[in-house]
Amino acid sequence: MIELTRAGADDAPALARIHLAARAAAGDAFPPAVHPDEDYLPHLLADVLPHAEVRLARLDGETAGFLVLEGDLLADLYVAPPAQGRGVGTALLGHAKRLRPSGLRLWVFVSNAPARAFYALHGFVVAGRTDGDNDEGAPDLLLRWPAPS
């Protein structure tokens, strides 16, 4: 069973573990991180949790994934590698759609084919692209849901 709750500061270490494990497991789908791994937890505590909507997914009682919403921007959606393919990402994304029925946007790296396929399956369409106008300097795509008319 997947349970979704609002994340708080006490959840930050679990969120950081999920983020780092998911990026590591994705291999070349992500460009190299710009910041050291040990900077992610302080970033969550200082910059993300106090200012964004963060939802946590638990699968059978275990922390399994999270999302970060900043207005209509789905800033992050990560699922722990052992929980991938078990509906956690779909549950989180469905929750984000219910929270933002007027629409969502997100950025995904061109190199992240699994994420691009996941979002396409859930109705997101390409609405823009860059050649690397981001911290990582890697090409990315702006995706939107629902599709612009």
Short mmCIF file of C-alpha atoms in Angstrom, two decimals:
data_model
loop_
_atom_site.label_atom_id
_atom_site.label_comp_id
_atom_site.label_asym_id
_atom_site.label_seq_id
_atom_site.Cartn_x
_atom_site.Cartn_y
_atom_site.Cartn_z
CA MET A 1 0.00 0.00 0.00
CA ILE A 2 1.25 3.49 -0.91
CA GLU A 3 0.66 6.27 1.62
CA LEU A 4 1.30 9.93 0.76
CA THR A 5 1.98 12.53 3.46
CA ARG A 6 3.47 15.98 3.75
CA ALA A 7 7.21 15.76 4.43
CA GLY A 8 8.85 17.65 7.26
CA ALA A 9 12.34 18.31 8.57
CA ASP A 10 12.41 14.92 10.31
CA ASP A 11 12.01 13.26 6.90
CA ALA A 12 14.94 15.12 5.32
CA PRO A 13 17.58 12.38 5.88
CA ALA A 14 15.34 9.80 4.18
CA LEU A 15 14.62 12.20 1.30
CA ALA A 16 18.33 12.83 0.82
CA ARG A 17 19.04 9.08 0.76
CA ILE A 18 16.34 8.53 -1.86
CA HIS A 19 17.56 11.42 -4.01
CA LEU A 20 21.19 10.27 -3.94
CA ALA A 21 20.38 6.57 -4.43
CA ALA A 22 18.02 7.24 -7.35
CA ARG A 23 20.52 9.48 -9.12
CA ALA A 24 23.31 6.95 -8.59
CA ALA A 25 21.16 4.07 -9.86
CA ALA A 26 20.18 6.06 -12.97
CA GLY A 27 23.80 6.17 -14.11
CA ASP A 28 24.29 8.16 -17.32
CA ALA A 29 20.67 9.30 -17.38
CA PHE A 30 21.84 12.20 -15.18
CA PRO A 31 24.79 14.46 -15.82
CA PRO A 32 27.35 14.59 -13.01
CA ALA A 33 26.09 16.40 -9.93
CA VAL A 34 27.24 19.99 -9.55
CA HIS A 35 27.33 19.87 -5.75
CA PRO A 36 28.84 17.21 -3.46
CA ASP A 37 26.42 14.61 -2.10
CA GLU A 38 26.92 15.83 1.46
CA ASP A 39 25.47 19.24 0.49
CA TYR A 40 22.05 17.81 -0.40
CA LEU A 41 20.70 17.32 3.14
CA PRO A 42 21.54 20.89 4.25
CA HIS A 43 19.99 22.14 0.97
CA LEU A 44 16.76 20.26 1.74
CA LEU A 45 16.60 21.66 5.25
CA ALA A 46 17.45 25.27 4.37
CA ASP A 47 16.11 25.79 0.86
CA VAL A 48 13.46 23.21 0.03
CA LEU A 49 11.38 22.11 3.02
CA PRO A 50 10.72 25.63 4.36
CA HIS A 51 9.64 27.01 0.97
CA ALA A 52 8.13 24.23 -1.15
CA GLU A 53 5.39 21.63 -0.91
CA VAL A 54 7.11 18.32 -0.31
CA ARG A 55 5.18 15.05 -0.30
CA LEU A 56 6.57 11.76 0.88
CA ALA A 57 5.49 8.33 -0.33
CA ARG A 58 5.65 5.28 1.89
CA LEU A 59 5.33 1.83 0.40
CA ASP A 60 4.30 -0.79 2.95
CA GLY A 61 5.45 1.60 5.69
CA GLU A 62 8.90 2.26 4.21
CA THR A 63 9.93 5.64 2.80
CA ALA A 64 9.94 5.06 -0.96
CA GLY A 65 9.83 8.38 -2.80
CA PHE A 66 9.07 12.07 -2.74
CA LEU A 67 8.09 15.05 -4.85
CA VAL A 68 8.72 18.76 -4.57
CA LEU A 69 6.22 21.33 -5.87
CA GLU A 70 7.10 25.00 -6.25
CA GLY A 71 3.94 26.61 -7.57
CA ASP A 72 3.14 24.81 -10.82
CA LEU A 73 6.72 23.51 -11.13
CA LEU A 74 7.28 19.86 -10.28
CA ALA A 75 10.84 20.54 -9.15
CA ASP A 76 11.70 16.97 -8.10
CA LEU A 77 10.22 13.49 -8.19
CA TYR A 78 12.46 10.68 -6.97
CA VAL A 79 11.72 7.05 -6.14
CA ALA A 80 14.08 4.79 -4.19
CA PRO A 81 15.58 2.16 -6.53
CA PRO A 82 14.02 -0.84 -4.68
CA ALA A 83 10.57 0.78 -4.99
CA GLN A 84 10.82 1.67 -8.69
CA GLY A 85 8.29 -0.07 -10.92
CA ARG A 86 5.86 -0.54 -8.00
CA GLY A 87 3.54 2.42 -8.60
CA VAL A 88 5.22 4.93 -6.29
CA GLY A 89 6.13 7.42 -9.02
CA THR A 90 2.67 7.13 -10.55
CA ALA A 91 1.04 7.73 -7.15
CA LEU A 92 3.22 10.78 -6.49
CA LEU A 93 2.60 12.22 -9.96
CA GLY A 94 -1.15 11.60 -9.66
CA HIS A 95 -1.12 13.43 -6.34
CA ALA A 96 0.73 16.37 -7.92
CA LYS A 97 -1.90 16.52 -10.69
CA ARG A 98 -4.68 16.59 -8.10
CA LEU A 99 -2.90 19.39 -6.22
CA ARG A 100 -2.39 21.36 -9.45
CA PRO A 101 -5.40 20.55 -11.68
CA SER A 102 -4.76 23.64 -13.81
CA GLY A 103 -1.39 22.25 -14.89
CA LEU A 104 2.16 21.30 -14.10
CA ARG A 105 5.50 21.91 -15.72
CA LEU A 106 8.85 20.25 -15.14
CA TRP A 107 12.35 20.03 -16.54
CA VAL A 108 13.93 16.71 -17.49
CA PHE A 109 17.39 16.04 -18.87
CA VAL A 110 17.42 14.89 -22.50
CA SER A 111 19.72 12.06 -21.35
CA ASN A 112 17.08 10.76 -18.91
CA ALA A 113 15.13 8.56 -21.34
CA PRO A 114 13.34 6.56 -18.58
CA ALA A 115 11.98 9.75 -16.98
CA ARG A 116 10.98 11.18 -20.35
CA ALA A 117 9.05 7.98 -21.14
CA PHE A 118 7.40 8.00 -17.69
CA TYR A 119 6.17 11.57 -18.08
CA ALA A 120 5.00 10.98 -21.67
CA LEU A 121 3.00 7.97 -20.46
CA HIS A 122 1.30 10.31 -17.97
CA GLY A 123 0.34 12.94 -20.54
CA PHE A 124 3.24 15.40 -20.41
CA VAL A 125 4.37 16.94 -23.68
CA VAL A 126 7.51 18.81 -24.69
CA ALA A 127 6.90 22.56 -24.50
CA GLY A 128 10.49 23.81 -24.75
CA ARG A 129 14.14 22.83 -24.67
CA THR A 130 17.57 24.17 -23.85
CA ASP A 131 21.06 23.22 -24.87
CA GLY A 132 22.14 23.22 -21.23
CA ASP A 133 20.91 26.43 -19.66
CA ASN A 134 21.04 24.88 -16.17
CA ASP A 135 23.55 24.31 -13.39
CA GLU A 136 24.69 21.04 -14.93
CA GLY A 137 25.16 22.50 -18.41
CA ALA A 138 23.23 19.55 -19.87
CA PRO A 139 20.48 19.72 -22.51
CA ASP A 140 17.01 19.52 -21.02
CA LEU A 141 13.35 19.63 -21.96
CA LEU A 142 10.48 21.60 -20.51
CA LEU A 143 7.44 19.31 -20.18
CA ARG A 144 3.87 20.42 -19.51
CA TRP A 145 0.65 18.78 -18.42
CA PRO A 146 -1.96 19.13 -19.67
CA ALA A 147 -0.75 19.63 -23.20
CA PRO A 148 -1.02 23.29 -24.25
CA SER A 149 -3.97 23.85 -26.59
#
